Amino acid sequence: MKQKEFTSRLMHVVGEEGVVLNPADQEFYVNDWLGKAHGRTVAVVRPRNTAEVSAIMRLCHQSQTPVVPQGGNTGMSGGATPDMSGAQVVLSLNRMKRIHEVDPVNNTLTADAGVILADIQKAAHGVGRYFPLSLGAEGSCTIGGNLATNAGGTGVLRYGNTRDLTLGLEVVLPDGRIWNGLRGLRKDNTGYDLKDLFIGSEGSLGIITGVVLKLFAAPAGRISAWVGAQQLSHVVTLLNRLQSACGPRLSAFEMMSAPSLALVTQHLTGHESPLPKSYPYYALIELADTNMTGLQDMLQDALSSAIEDQLIDDCVVAMNESQSLAMWRLREGISIAQVKAGKAVKHDIALPISSLATFVKEADQAIHNSFPDFPIINFGHIGDGNLHYNVLLPLDVAPAQYKENTTALNKRIHDLVTQFNGSISAEHGVGTLRRDELRRYKSSVEMDLMITIKRALDPNQIMNPGKLL
């Protein structure tokens, strides 16, 4: 099928306004937001509903045209960017923005995949409910993209990843068939749980077009605290104590090293440490509950006990929302500060929580031995074992040197992660960034099973080719 005929048929499905052909107008869709992944496309197609997605996929299946599904294009691993061939279609779901139902009795929300995450949060809040997925990009990322990468964020400790927040999916398969699994059921023991095939598949098996999400009782309020400690092992012990003392009220437990905090205070104005002294490690703790009675006393008692036992050296509990937001801005400012300070070689890794302190000690030593001039920026969601263990290279590092150092650092860190039975991608996905490393760190059986599933569902290999596998 010739390109002109192909694009004409796309326009017949979605209308002229739904097909972007001008290269200048395609710029947003063919470059990732980090500026690292770049591509070209024959067309950007923007369907309005599932029926149009189905018609597009039937056309692409017949013509064997590769398809790159895209949500808010906020990914960190190049998973939503077309290649440079110009032969792939970008299928953007950013016009599929309907929230179909919010059910406060069943505690569910049903929406199109193109709905912005922040809009889902607002819709839940509007009926006195709470959707706990929270990310730095929540004002622009879409729930479909969150599902495709099984996004994490700050609430995983209490509520789990996006997979754990999902009850049902609607998916358009590579041949255009529609699987309607939009069931808001907590129990359904009628065979394979098909939705788990597509969550985290990065658009390689089909296109998620709709979702049924779990909602929760809205917290009456939150209490935040900032602590300083001498050792990461002490921070891990504090986490364990708070889990025992506070149970499910512990909603977030974030860690950052002294260099991470220093990066923020040096490069971002209006960001200051809540503590008068500097410590090797810091933790940002949050408790939330539907009943605030006694919550602050619970947290203060636990922290006082930790100081007495010399687990932590100092702490401050936020007295109001403004102080709490200031603490969170410090944690959330690390990524921006890294961009200002240098070029980070990033490692989004997951480890057993009990192994975190030992891993960091060994990793720090390995980096200091081989790359003594590069600072380590270590922070993350320690409550679920997810570290962003980054190494900062100078802003003016030559591209060839950056590439060489990146390869060496990745191997050093990821080999060590594997020794500790961890994962080389905790929440950012594989995309193209980690694709070629996957075979090194996954067993041959795991790889064979994934490839078998891919071939069964996408025999023509048109779904997001070159990503994940």
XYZ file of C-alpha atoms in Angstrom:
469
model
C 0.000 0.000 0.000
C 1.434 3.381 -1.025
C 1.948 6.036 1.633
C -0.595 8.449 0.177
C -3.286 5.784 0.122
C -2.352 4.698 3.650
C -2.615 8.184 5.124
C -5.842 8.783 3.206
C -7.353 5.693 4.809
C -6.162 6.865 8.234
C -7.956 10.180 7.646
C -11.074 8.313 6.651
C -11.037 6.649 10.091
C -10.193 9.612 12.354
C -10.779 12.691 10.197
C -8.169 15.071 8.839
C -7.687 16.699 12.259
C -6.760 13.296 13.675
C -3.740 12.754 11.414
C -0.562 14.816 11.823
C 1.635 14.797 8.704
C 3.605 18.038 8.941
C 7.096 17.250 10.321
C 7.108 20.443 12.398
C 3.807 19.464 14.034
C 5.136 15.951 14.642
C 8.106 17.150 16.746
C 6.389 16.547 20.089
C 5.530 12.972 19.143
C 8.872 11.860 17.676
C 11.172 13.067 20.481
C 11.075 11.978 24.098
C 10.805 14.628 26.802
C 14.343 13.951 28.055
C 15.718 14.859 24.624
C 17.569 11.547 24.336
C 15.364 9.517 21.974
C 14.564 10.818 18.489
C 12.721 9.389 15.526
C 10.623 9.961 12.410
C 7.132 8.826 11.502
C 4.990 8.335 8.442
C 2.064 9.813 10.400
C 0.827 10.596 13.880
C -2.723 9.311 14.207
C -4.960 10.473 17.075
C -8.134 8.393 17.470
C -11.097 9.600 19.531
C -12.396 6.243 20.755
C -11.750 2.514 20.895
C -13.601 1.817 17.639
C -11.214 4.128 15.804
C -8.192 2.484 17.441
C -9.546 -0.859 16.260
C -9.970 0.391 12.691
C -6.439 1.839 12.691
C -4.972 -1.435 13.925
C -6.870 -3.441 11.294
C -5.380 -1.178 8.635
C -1.864 -1.446 10.072
C -2.241 -5.207 10.449
C -3.276 -5.571 6.803
C -0.448 -3.359 5.555
C 2.040 -4.678 8.162
C 2.786 -1.119 9.233
C 4.615 -0.881 12.588
C 2.782 1.037 15.340
C 4.250 2.960 18.273
C 1.570 3.548 20.948
C 1.967 6.797 22.883
C 0.302 8.370 25.910
C 1.609 11.588 27.431
C 5.135 10.978 26.046
C 6.716 11.409 29.496
C 8.588 8.088 29.565
C 12.177 7.753 30.773
C 13.355 4.817 28.619
C 12.538 5.709 25.013
C 9.606 3.306 24.900
C 7.194 5.676 23.126
C 9.492 7.110 20.440
C 9.530 5.833 16.828
C 12.797 4.831 15.194
C 14.543 6.842 12.461
C 13.173 4.783 9.562
C 10.115 6.965 9.065
C 8.097 3.805 8.426
C 6.360 3.592 11.819
C 3.020 5.134 12.769
C 2.738 6.919 16.107
C -0.670 6.148 17.594
C -1.347 8.807 20.218
C -4.234 8.383 22.634
C -4.207 12.014 23.777
C -7.699 12.648 22.384
C -9.225 9.759 24.341
C -9.945 11.716 27.521
C -13.340 10.502 28.762
C -13.932 9.453 32.346
C -16.902 7.147 31.849
C -17.895 6.381 35.436
C -16.868 7.089 38.995
C -18.517 4.596 41.360
C -17.958 5.507 45.041
C -19.928 2.462 46.214
C -17.811 -0.038 44.276
C -14.772 2.233 44.746
C -13.917 2.188 41.043
C -13.285 4.642 38.229
C -13.615 3.739 34.545
C -11.757 5.886 32.028
C -10.180 6.095 28.598
C -6.454 5.437 28.441
C -5.707 9.011 27.358
C -6.971 10.639 30.553
C -4.278 12.661 32.358
C -3.334 11.129 35.718
C -4.045 14.384 37.594
C -7.578 14.418 36.134
C -8.169 10.900 37.474
C -7.027 12.059 40.907
C -9.409 15.043 40.721
C -12.355 12.905 39.617
C -11.813 10.562 42.552
C -11.518 13.516 44.939
C -14.798 14.869 43.582
C -16.731 11.944 45.064
C -14.772 11.807 48.327
C -12.413 9.081 47.152
C -8.672 8.831 46.562
C -6.573 7.480 43.700
C -3.066 7.057 45.124
C -0.829 6.872 42.049
C 1.351 9.991 42.230
C 4.241 10.897 39.915
C 6.270 13.969 39.103
C 4.709 13.995 35.617
C 1.116 13.509 36.835
C 0.004 16.752 35.166
C 0.906 15.430 31.713
C 1.292 11.629 31.810
C -1.726 9.499 30.880
C -3.185 6.543 32.709
C -2.616 4.354 29.630
C 1.091 5.128 29.692
C 1.154 4.506 33.439
C -0.345 1.075 32.806
C 1.955 0.268 29.886
C 4.994 0.850 32.115
C 3.430 -0.288 35.413
C 4.354 3.070 36.916
C 5.375 3.338 40.565
C 5.748 6.678 42.323
C 5.630 7.688 45.954
C 2.578 5.674 47.063
C 3.810 2.149 46.240
C 4.733 1.434 49.867
C 1.082 1.530 50.907
C -0.924 1.034 47.724
C 1.317 -0.818 45.255
C 2.254 -0.153 41.622
C -0.246 0.697 38.888
C -0.777 -3.043 38.393
C -2.068 -3.291 41.961
C -4.460 -0.383 41.373
C -6.109 -1.922 38.293
C -9.187 -4.148 38.176
C -9.966 -4.242 34.474
C -8.684 -3.279 31.026
C -9.911 -2.760 27.507
C -7.265 -3.591 24.892
C -7.138 -3.410 21.107
C -5.057 -6.315 19.800
C -2.582 -6.050 16.896
C -5.155 -7.392 14.418
C -7.790 -4.885 15.539
C -9.874 -7.171 17.737
C -11.107 -5.592 20.970
C -10.811 -7.377 24.292
C -13.276 -5.813 26.718
C -12.128 -6.683 30.223
C -13.600 -3.581 31.873
C -14.894 -5.399 34.935
C -14.740 -3.763 38.345
C -14.405 -7.046 40.213
C -12.122 -7.898 43.116
C -12.697 -11.603 42.508
C -12.800 -13.271 39.103
C -11.395 -16.801 39.051
C -12.333 -17.721 35.483
C -8.914 -18.426 34.047
C -5.814 -16.463 33.134
C -5.652 -12.882 34.362
C -5.217 -11.377 30.906
C -4.846 -7.803 32.074
C -1.500 -8.637 33.652
C -0.140 -9.517 30.203
C -0.662 -5.958 29.009
C 0.246 -4.005 32.153
C 3.974 -3.369 31.917
C 4.202 -4.639 28.318
C 5.155 -1.182 26.986
C 2.761 -1.382 24.046
C 4.452 -4.475 22.650
C 1.354 -6.723 22.800
C -1.590 -4.406 22.171
C -2.977 -0.962 22.878
C -4.648 -0.290 26.216
C -7.680 1.895 25.481
C -9.652 1.746 28.742
C -9.216 0.927 32.407
C -11.117 0.249 35.612
C -9.143 1.563 38.577
C -9.429 0.978 42.310
C -10.368 3.931 44.503
C -9.755 4.290 48.226
C -11.121 6.228 51.166
C -9.762 9.770 51.042
C -7.301 10.527 53.860
C -8.471 13.233 56.235
C -4.934 14.582 56.291
C -1.241 13.838 56.203
C 1.729 14.377 58.471
C 5.267 14.621 57.126
C 8.620 14.413 58.876
C 12.242 14.896 57.816
C 15.007 12.932 59.554
C 18.783 12.821 59.385
C 20.860 9.685 59.991
C 24.483 8.551 59.889
C 23.928 5.239 58.124
C 21.562 3.858 55.513
C 21.139 0.716 57.625
C 19.686 2.929 60.366
C 17.210 4.419 57.899
C 16.118 0.917 56.875
C 15.665 -0.057 60.536
C 13.583 3.085 61.075
C 11.357 2.076 58.143
C 10.802 -1.327 59.719
C 9.950 0.249 63.077
C 7.478 2.680 61.564
C 5.775 -0.111 59.665
C 5.303 -1.960 62.950
C 4.216 1.117 64.895
C 2.039 2.813 62.280
C 0.860 -0.037 60.059
C -0.933 1.066 56.870
C -0.876 4.702 57.995
C 2.707 4.840 56.706
C 2.045 6.022 53.159
C 5.515 7.149 52.001
C 9.134 6.672 53.024
C 11.635 8.406 50.746
C 15.428 8.487 51.104
C 18.077 10.827 49.780
C 21.822 10.973 50.362
C 23.685 14.118 51.425
C 24.977 14.767 47.860
C 21.408 14.516 46.550
C 20.142 17.124 49.005
C 23.176 19.357 48.409
C 22.459 19.272 44.679
C 18.951 20.647 45.273
C 19.915 23.384 47.739
C 22.786 24.522 45.497
C 20.993 24.572 42.164
C 17.353 25.395 42.995
C 16.384 28.638 44.673
C 14.068 28.573 47.675
C 15.026 25.044 48.708
C 16.592 24.676 52.157
C 17.179 21.707 54.426
C 14.734 21.525 57.358
C 17.600 20.487 59.675
C 20.411 22.786 60.871
C 23.163 20.199 60.401
C 24.174 17.931 57.532
C 23.895 14.148 57.713
C 24.963 11.365 55.330
C 21.352 10.240 54.792
C 17.891 11.748 55.045
C 14.418 10.270 55.024
C 11.096 11.929 54.198
C 8.272 10.170 56.008
C 4.541 10.565 55.496
C 1.635 9.202 57.528
C -1.949 9.500 56.322
C -5.280 8.299 57.690
C -9.004 8.866 57.458
C -8.871 9.803 61.155
C -6.159 12.247 62.187
C -6.676 11.730 65.909
C -3.416 10.682 67.514
C -1.528 10.499 64.216
C 0.982 13.222 65.052
C 1.619 11.776 68.524
C 2.177 8.346 66.949
C 4.811 9.720 64.588
C 6.541 11.857 67.183
C 6.680 8.978 69.667
C 8.237 6.682 67.051
C 10.819 9.298 66.079
C 11.662 10.126 69.697
C 12.291 6.445 70.337
C 14.514 6.289 67.240
C 16.595 9.212 68.522
C 16.954 7.608 71.945
C 18.171 4.407 70.304
C 20.589 6.407 68.094
C 18.959 5.287 64.860
C 18.551 8.891 63.764
C 20.360 12.031 64.835
C 17.672 14.661 64.361
C 14.184 15.115 62.974
C 11.532 17.724 62.355
C 7.784 17.130 61.978
C 5.916 19.489 59.638
C 3.496 21.640 61.593
C 1.413 22.663 58.580
C 0.861 21.909 54.910
C 3.325 24.571 53.806
C 6.166 22.926 55.730
C 5.176 19.511 54.399
C 5.161 20.762 50.805
C 8.596 22.313 51.334
C 9.933 18.898 52.387
C 8.436 17.229 49.338
C 9.871 19.911 47.043
C 13.341 18.938 48.239
C 12.745 15.315 47.305
C 11.091 16.131 43.983
C 13.733 18.688 43.049
C 16.551 16.162 42.758
C 15.846 15.256 39.132
C 15.731 18.901 38.029
C 18.888 19.740 39.990
C 20.734 16.865 38.307
C 20.044 18.378 34.900
C 21.485 21.713 36.028
C 24.556 20.141 37.662
C 25.728 17.629 35.073
C 24.852 14.638 32.918
C 23.574 11.792 35.032
C 24.070 8.126 34.252
C 20.826 6.863 35.737
C 20.043 3.519 37.347
C 16.397 2.880 38.232
C 16.914 -0.273 40.266
C 14.970 -2.403 42.735
C 16.407 -4.519 45.547
C 15.129 -6.446 48.543
C 14.778 -3.826 51.282
C 16.892 -5.971 53.614
C 19.779 -5.777 51.103
C 19.704 -2.029 50.421
C 22.387 -0.924 52.883
C 24.852 -3.656 51.900
C 24.274 -3.056 48.200
C 24.856 0.694 48.521
C 28.042 0.146 50.521
C 29.455 -2.184 47.845
C 28.243 -0.033 44.948
C 29.684 3.149 46.467
C 33.047 1.455 46.929
C 33.062 0.138 43.373
C 32.285 3.572 41.919
C 34.785 5.384 44.126
C 37.491 2.913 43.096
C 36.877 3.174 39.356
C 35.336 6.640 38.958
C 36.597 8.701 41.916
C 35.805 12.076 40.319
C 32.105 11.399 39.701
C 29.647 12.109 42.559
C 26.989 9.505 43.380
C 23.429 10.852 43.552
C 21.516 8.187 45.448
C 17.842 8.666 46.314
C 14.584 6.819 45.956
C 11.485 5.118 47.235
C 13.234 3.152 49.936
C 9.900 1.958 51.327
C 9.513 -0.336 48.301
C 13.213 -0.962 47.605
C 13.459 1.298 44.533
C 16.687 3.298 44.312
C 17.638 5.905 41.737
C 21.339 5.229 42.017
C 22.813 7.792 39.635
C 26.363 8.856 38.835
C 26.869 12.490 37.824
C 29.264 13.339 34.995
C 30.271 16.932 34.135
C 28.039 19.031 31.897
C 30.845 19.414 29.373
C 31.707 15.719 29.122
C 32.359 14.746 25.507
C 29.650 12.547 23.925
C 32.076 9.681 23.261
C 33.356 9.803 26.835
C 29.816 9.933 28.204
C 28.860 6.867 26.166
C 31.951 4.954 27.257
C 31.436 5.818 30.932
C 27.732 5.000 30.723
C 28.428 1.511 29.376
C 31.026 0.820 32.076
C 28.865 2.224 34.903
C 25.762 0.345 33.781
C 27.608 -2.948 33.728
C 29.207 -2.335 37.121
C 25.930 -1.360 38.823
C 23.616 -3.805 37.069
C 25.921 -6.766 37.618
C 25.883 -5.939 41.328
C 22.103 -5.509 41.317
C 21.760 -8.999 39.859
C 24.045 -10.450 42.534
C 21.575 -9.098 45.102
C 18.570 -10.601 43.234
C 17.374 -7.164 42.171
C 15.963 -5.653 38.978
C 17.623 -3.245 36.525
C 14.299 -1.430 35.924
C 12.043 -0.720 38.868
C 9.530 1.791 37.519
C 10.781 3.410 34.302
C 10.403 0.405 32.027
C 12.829 -1.113 29.529
C 12.058 0.664 26.245
C 15.201 0.997 24.156
C 17.314 2.172 27.087
C 17.616 -1.233 28.790
C 16.514 -3.509 25.934
C 19.960 -4.738 24.979
C 20.904 -5.394 28.597
C 17.818 -7.479 29.273
C 19.256 -10.733 27.910
C 22.256 -10.381 30.199
C 20.122 -10.077 33.326
C 17.068 -12.225 32.614
C 17.249 -15.984 32.431
C 16.899 -17.722 29.085
C 13.621 -19.228 30.302
C 12.166 -15.798 31.118
C 13.250 -14.397 27.765
C 11.855 -17.401 25.914
C 8.483 -17.084 27.662
C 8.237 -13.371 26.851
C 9.176 -13.931 23.210
C 6.641 -16.776 22.960
C 3.867 -14.504 24.246
C 4.929 -11.725 21.870
C 4.859 -14.052 18.865
C 1.472 -15.463 19.837
C -0.247 -12.076 20.182
C 1.708 -10.121 17.578
C 2.844 -12.588 14.875
C 3.567 -9.784 12.382
C 5.740 -7.972 14.955
C 4.081 -4.603 14.338
C 3.555 -3.542 17.948
C 6.216 -1.101 19.160
C 9.074 -2.944 17.406
C 12.524 -2.584 18.887
C 11.209 -1.856 22.376
C 11.450 -4.146 25.410
C 12.447 -7.228 23.362
